[in-house]
XYZ file of C-alpha atoms in Angstrom:
416
model
C -20.630 -13.993 -11.408
C -21.675 -13.504 -15.030
C -21.134 -10.086 -16.460
C -20.502 -8.404 -19.794
C -18.462 -5.166 -19.588
C -18.836 -3.236 -22.840
C -16.597 -0.543 -24.315
C -13.785 -0.625 -21.769
C -10.270 0.528 -22.602
C -7.879 -2.069 -21.224
C -4.749 -0.848 -19.467
C -2.615 -3.823 -18.580
C 1.036 -4.165 -19.695
C 0.698 -8.003 -19.322
C -2.377 -8.251 -21.532
C -2.361 -8.799 -25.269
C -5.282 -6.322 -25.298
C -3.285 -3.495 -23.655
C -4.600 -0.048 -24.703
C -7.368 -1.616 -26.787
C -11.052 -0.727 -26.398
C -13.040 -3.942 -26.096
C -15.887 -5.838 -24.473
C -15.007 -8.193 -21.614
C -17.221 -11.265 -21.044
C -16.912 -12.757 -17.591
C -18.599 -16.150 -16.827
C -18.365 -17.780 -13.424
C -15.573 -15.419 -12.462
C -13.435 -16.195 -15.550
C -12.783 -13.930 -18.547
C -14.036 -16.130 -21.380
C -13.866 -13.662 -24.231
C -12.490 -10.218 -25.038
C -13.413 -8.576 -28.342
C -15.731 -6.138 -30.056
C -19.509 -6.261 -30.077
C -19.758 -9.370 -27.912
C -23.414 -10.476 -27.409
C -24.567 -12.169 -24.222
C -27.680 -12.877 -22.111
C -25.665 -11.930 -18.971
C -25.940 -8.640 -17.091
C -24.392 -5.834 -19.057
C -22.251 -3.004 -17.613
C -21.580 -0.205 -20.120
C -18.096 1.046 -19.336
C -18.620 3.837 -21.908
C -14.904 4.258 -22.488
C -13.818 3.868 -18.877
C -10.576 2.012 -18.202
C -10.078 -1.587 -17.033
C -6.937 -2.239 -14.988
C -5.755 -5.286 -13.091
C -7.059 -5.146 -9.521
C -4.979 -2.970 -7.245
C -2.762 -4.558 -4.565
C -1.672 -2.670 -1.416
C 1.646 -3.704 0.133
C 1.112 -1.639 3.269
C -2.343 -1.779 4.858
C -3.273 -1.628 8.543
C -6.439 -3.426 9.704
C -7.029 -3.589 13.409
C -7.942 -7.231 13.539
C -6.710 -8.789 15.759
C -6.882 -6.616 18.815
C -7.892 -3.244 17.422
C -11.218 -4.047 15.758
C -12.670 -0.760 16.931
C -10.393 0.912 14.410
C -10.993 -1.502 11.548
C -11.865 -5.167 11.094
C -11.553 -7.455 8.081
C -15.114 -6.862 6.985
C -14.932 -3.062 6.895
C -11.361 -2.955 5.708
C -12.016 -5.217 2.758
C -15.144 -3.313 1.843
C -13.213 -0.069 1.784
C -10.500 -1.812 -0.233
C -13.007 -3.049 -2.876
C -14.498 0.436 -3.100
C -10.981 1.761 -3.814
C -10.307 -0.828 -6.525
C -8.130 -3.128 -4.405
C -8.344 -6.881 -4.803
C -5.343 -7.670 -2.601
C -3.942 -6.432 0.675
C -0.748 -7.116 2.530
C -1.592 -6.616 6.202
C 1.131 -4.958 8.303
C 1.495 -6.464 11.833
C 0.762 -3.302 13.692
C -1.851 -5.133 15.753
C -2.051 -6.664 19.205
C -1.348 -9.533 19.410
C 1.242 -9.074 16.674
C 1.345 -11.481 13.747
C 2.780 -14.867 14.676
C 1.967 -18.300 13.227
C -1.455 -18.384 14.914
C -2.488 -14.891 13.860
C -1.344 -15.434 10.257
C -3.356 -18.600 10.050
C -6.397 -16.903 11.580
C -6.360 -13.995 9.082
C -5.722 -16.186 6.084
C -8.599 -18.562 6.965
C -11.034 -15.796 7.924
C -10.444 -13.918 4.649
C -10.863 -16.986 2.408
C -13.382 -16.464 -0.339
C -13.406 -12.657 0.062
C -13.424 -10.467 -3.032
C -10.278 -8.887 -1.540
C -7.463 -11.366 -1.014
C -5.603 -10.922 2.279
C -1.896 -11.605 2.861
C -0.730 -11.113 6.455
C 2.913 -10.085 6.838
C 4.808 -11.806 9.647
C 7.007 -10.013 12.140
C 10.787 -9.926 11.988
C 11.253 -9.917 15.750
C 9.257 -11.542 18.551
C 6.492 -9.164 19.648
C 8.091 -6.466 17.406
C 10.445 -5.751 20.274
C 13.561 -5.785 18.095
C 15.475 -8.246 20.304
C 15.020 -11.842 19.150
C 14.213 -13.234 15.738
C 10.626 -14.361 15.339
C 9.633 -17.767 13.990
C 9.864 -16.687 10.371
C 9.679 -20.137 8.789
C 6.592 -21.145 10.804
C 4.835 -18.034 9.671
C 5.957 -18.645 6.107
C 4.417 -22.135 6.182
C 1.199 -20.564 7.501
C 1.002 -18.072 4.586
C 3.197 -15.122 5.403
C 4.886 -13.965 2.218
C 7.167 -11.347 3.805
C 8.264 -10.026 7.148
C 8.287 -6.634 8.835
C 8.067 -5.092 12.239
C 5.599 -2.581 10.810
C 6.019 0.874 12.305
C 8.715 -0.434 14.676
C 11.995 0.042 12.733
C 14.605 -2.662 13.486
C 17.347 -0.761 15.296
C 19.653 -3.738 15.880
C 21.832 -4.204 12.786
C 22.735 -7.727 13.900
C 19.131 -8.698 14.122
C 18.412 -7.325 10.627
C 21.442 -9.195 9.273
C 20.273 -12.460 10.781
C 16.711 -11.932 9.422
C 18.082 -11.342 5.902
C 20.251 -14.447 6.079
C 17.589 -16.688 7.614
C 14.870 -15.677 5.114
C 17.082 -16.730 2.221
C 16.582 -20.376 3.225
C 12.928 -20.341 2.142
C 12.857 -17.427 -0.343
C 11.342 -15.081 2.188
C 11.463 -11.305 1.854
C 12.398 -8.836 4.575
C 10.695 -5.363 4.611
C 12.736 -2.483 6.063
C 10.922 0.467 7.622
C 13.883 2.828 7.691
C 14.065 5.138 10.659
C 16.874 5.666 13.170
C 14.825 6.295 16.304
C 17.805 7.790 18.165
C 17.835 10.596 15.590
C 14.069 10.836 14.958
C 13.410 10.927 18.667
C 9.803 11.938 19.601
C 9.433 14.566 16.929
C 6.196 14.705 14.980
C 6.924 16.504 11.696
C 9.664 16.857 9.079
C 12.591 18.966 10.202
C 12.827 22.065 8.051
C 11.440 25.522 7.465
C 7.886 24.550 8.359
C 8.776 22.858 11.604
C 10.735 25.956 12.581
C 7.812 28.221 11.779
C 5.517 25.950 13.771
C 7.895 25.851 16.700
C 7.932 22.020 16.622
C 10.849 19.615 16.922
C 11.379 17.900 13.551
C 12.410 14.506 12.241
C 15.484 14.989 10.060
C 15.638 13.256 6.692
C 18.887 11.799 7.990
C 16.901 9.526 10.310
C 15.565 7.665 7.297
C 18.567 7.906 5.086
C 20.987 6.414 7.654
C 18.837 3.332 7.933
C 18.423 3.033 4.167
C 22.222 3.124 3.840
C 22.679 0.604 6.663
C 20.206 -1.908 5.288
C 21.621 -1.571 1.751
C 25.032 -2.506 3.131
C 23.495 -5.426 5.013
C 21.690 -6.602 1.830
C 24.916 -6.350 -0.112
C 26.839 -8.252 2.555
C 24.318 -11.075 2.871
C 23.360 -11.182 -0.806
C 19.733 -11.005 0.261
C 16.757 -9.246 -1.369
C 15.312 -6.369 0.644
C 12.239 -4.147 0.327
C 12.065 -0.615 1.679
C 8.633 0.548 2.936
C 7.365 4.097 2.621
C 10.456 5.886 1.394
C 10.021 9.664 1.718
C 13.229 11.612 1.037
C 15.240 12.671 -2.008
C 18.510 11.195 -0.670
C 16.837 7.834 0.042
C 15.790 7.710 -3.605
C 19.366 8.453 -4.679
C 20.763 5.662 -2.434
C 18.296 3.065 -3.735
C 18.809 4.154 -7.355
C 22.561 3.662 -6.991
C 22.110 0.354 -5.292
C 19.968 -0.918 -8.168
C 22.601 0.204 -10.662
C 25.121 -1.822 -8.690
C 22.956 -4.947 -8.978
C 21.589 -5.213 -5.471
C 18.285 -7.029 -5.164
C 16.357 -4.074 -3.728
C 12.774 -2.851 -4.197
C 10.990 0.080 -2.630
C 7.581 1.639 -2.218
C 6.189 5.061 -1.387
C 2.948 6.093 0.259
C 0.334 7.963 -1.812
C 0.316 10.960 0.485
C 4.096 11.418 0.237
C 3.584 11.830 -3.498
C 0.809 14.398 -3.234
C 1.313 16.450 -0.060
C 4.067 18.530 1.523
C 4.612 19.681 5.070
C 3.149 23.091 4.099
C -0.334 21.620 4.776
C 0.613 21.418 8.464
C 0.421 25.192 8.918
C -3.115 24.756 10.223
C -2.088 22.083 12.748
C -4.612 19.687 11.222
C -3.881 16.305 12.838
C -5.394 14.450 9.856
C -2.153 15.281 8.006
C -0.010 13.740 10.752
C 1.661 10.665 9.228
C 4.936 8.749 9.571
C 7.240 9.044 7.821
C 6.202 12.674 7.866
C 5.167 14.801 4.921
C 8.403 16.273 3.518
C 9.269 19.168 1.224
C 8.327 19.882 -2.384
C 11.878 18.883 -3.413
C 11.321 15.444 -1.868
C 7.957 15.094 -3.637
C 9.557 15.875 -6.995
C 12.295 13.356 -6.334
C 9.758 10.683 -5.302
C 7.675 11.246 -8.432
C 10.819 11.011 -10.551
C 11.697 7.818 -8.725
C 8.273 6.357 -9.573
C 8.642 7.256 -13.185
C 12.181 5.959 -13.686
C 11.620 2.685 -11.852
C 13.617 3.448 -8.711
C 10.366 3.132 -6.748
C 8.643 -0.165 -7.621
C 5.318 0.186 -5.921
C 2.893 2.691 -4.372
C 1.065 1.899 -1.107
C -1.836 3.519 0.713
C -0.402 2.973 4.251
C -4.095 2.883 5.279
C -4.045 3.512 9.058
C -7.470 3.821 10.676
C -7.942 5.400 14.109
C -10.900 6.154 16.346
C -11.873 9.816 16.547
C -10.403 10.208 20.059
C -6.952 9.444 18.688
C -7.049 11.993 15.861
C -9.409 14.795 16.836
C -7.038 16.067 19.427
C -4.034 18.429 19.706
C -1.504 17.777 16.949
C 1.235 16.865 19.393
C -0.611 13.972 20.944
C -2.594 12.743 17.898
C -1.666 9.358 16.432
C 0.106 9.027 13.093
C -1.784 7.901 9.991
C -4.779 8.340 7.707
C -7.230 6.099 5.921
C -6.492 5.984 2.242
C -7.919 2.955 0.442
C -10.820 4.771 -1.227
C -8.884 7.975 -2.077
C -5.718 6.416 -3.554
C -6.769 6.498 -7.206
C -7.940 10.152 -7.409
C -4.795 11.287 -5.537
C -2.476 9.429 -7.922
C -4.289 10.931 -10.854
C -3.974 14.330 -9.237
C -0.202 13.740 -8.846
C -0.001 13.416 -12.614
C 0.570 9.651 -12.963
C -0.671 7.948 -16.081
C -2.927 4.909 -15.901
C -0.073 2.814 -17.239
C 2.097 3.913 -14.303
C -0.721 3.292 -11.821
C -1.269 -0.216 -13.251
C 2.457 -0.960 -12.916
C 2.952 0.472 -9.431
C -0.389 -0.418 -7.869
C -1.242 -3.727 -9.601
C 1.642 -5.527 -11.362
C 4.725 -4.764 -9.209
C 3.277 -5.311 -5.761
C 2.233 -8.829 -6.686
C 5.687 -9.469 -8.187
C 7.447 -8.217 -5.073
C 5.299 -10.398 -2.746
C 5.446 -13.346 -5.134
C 1.686 -13.812 -5.244
C -0.245 -14.912 -8.272
C -0.073 -12.387 -11.100
C -3.270 -11.236 -12.731
C -3.954 -10.212 -16.318
C -6.948 -9.018 -18.280
C -6.839 -11.814 -20.822
C -8.999 -14.682 -21.980
C -9.223 -17.730 -19.746
C -7.849 -15.736 -16.825
C -9.573 -15.101 -13.550
C -11.499 -11.862 -13.671
C -9.403 -9.781 -11.287
C -9.829 -6.161 -12.423
C -10.982 -2.701 -11.589
C -12.944 -0.362 -13.853
C -12.136 3.319 -13.383
C -13.523 6.580 -14.791
C -10.675 9.166 -14.711
C -13.014 12.075 -15.361
C -15.792 11.312 -12.896
C -16.003 13.609 -9.883
C -17.335 12.472 -6.494
C -17.332 13.733 -2.923
C -15.781 11.650 -0.166
C -18.258 11.746 2.725
C -18.962 9.889 5.946
C -21.819 8.193 4.172
C -19.786 6.650 1.322
C -16.720 6.028 3.479
C -16.747 2.271 4.077
C -13.919 2.203 6.628
C -14.852 1.980 10.232
C -12.732 5.106 10.904
C -12.894 8.605 9.542
C -9.356 9.982 9.874
C -8.889 11.430 6.402
C -8.147 14.971 5.385
C -10.146 14.338 2.237
C -13.564 13.960 3.884
C -15.880 16.564 2.438
C -13.621 17.138 -0.604
C -14.603 16.566 -4.218
C -12.171 14.201 -5.920
C -11.632 13.402 -9.581
C -11.236 9.769 -10.597
C -13.703 7.097 -9.537
C -13.779 3.342 -9.222
C -16.939 2.051 -10.960
C -16.599 -1.655 -10.196
C -14.131 -4.137 -8.762
C -14.116 -7.854 -9.730
C -12.311 -10.826 -8.155
C -12.934 -14.340 -6.875
C -16.221 -14.617 -8.769
C -17.577 -11.523 -7.006
C -18.204 -7.915 -8.014
C -18.428 -4.586 -6.206
C -20.206 -1.710 -7.844
C -20.044 1.859 -6.634
């Protein structure tokens, strides 16, 4: 791939050209020169003042392969990712069969050479049943950078303790999806005023916060690092903030929709807004945004969760949790009021640091791993330009502000 990007404003805290407007010359997938008025015989893409950021990296992405390819497969998932500006995905093992050594190797090998780099996460417990420790080291040798039971929270404190201790031996990282299922029960929405008005049983914030507190105690006791996935409540943020002040090795992420939506959108019983953890209150959203800005929350994830129409276009009570979100992440984060510097930190730099994968920088002699975005461009998300295999998004048919113009990585380029 040979390409000259002209007049791009670089937003990359790790780049010596951060906040500078410059031309970027890419030859054979490598940034060979950054400067002003670069001349070249290669194809020219006029950025016209648009912004170049390091390629986005999603720490929480569901792709159906293996087992649920009717929801999403690697081909469609990575195409949707590239269209959303993502050049890296951490795949959560919410598939069947779940990720073991064999599945991790299959996904790593199948995704080799793709514009979007794929990093399967291994399971903590065998078959995600929460009983016996999975073969973490074998999966680590096969390419698993971290371990999680996905949307099956680990209820057994002893199992979580053993996982934290065992992973230390090879510098592995345990992801905690914090939910006490005994308290959450089979409820579908956040417990509060809206759930009462809807006449629906709610999931208390306490269900998440108890598990955050438990796993922080376990991390302190074992001296292990821990990462919390999809934090959603004000109290969870407070607990993690205090743990960081006390020197615990803790990181956390939040889903885009928990930064931008509240449970008030559920008044119409639209199942496209049914996610887990559930949409919370405006007070929680304010606390989450404050956590993003003060560094308590290290990363932002899409929690991209595709479903066939028969699993979402049904009564709210029986609909599955989740929405597709790879292509709509950028405009929603801009709508939430985040700056491009904050987006670069939380969606590009920190996710790679947390997962210990190769860092990327918009600098000379570095691999061209970047996304070009226009923060003012408006576009409508439709079934025609949706590249996912599924359509479960509340944003279909809506006009969004903030567009990905092109995505570069691994000597390949995607243009919108």
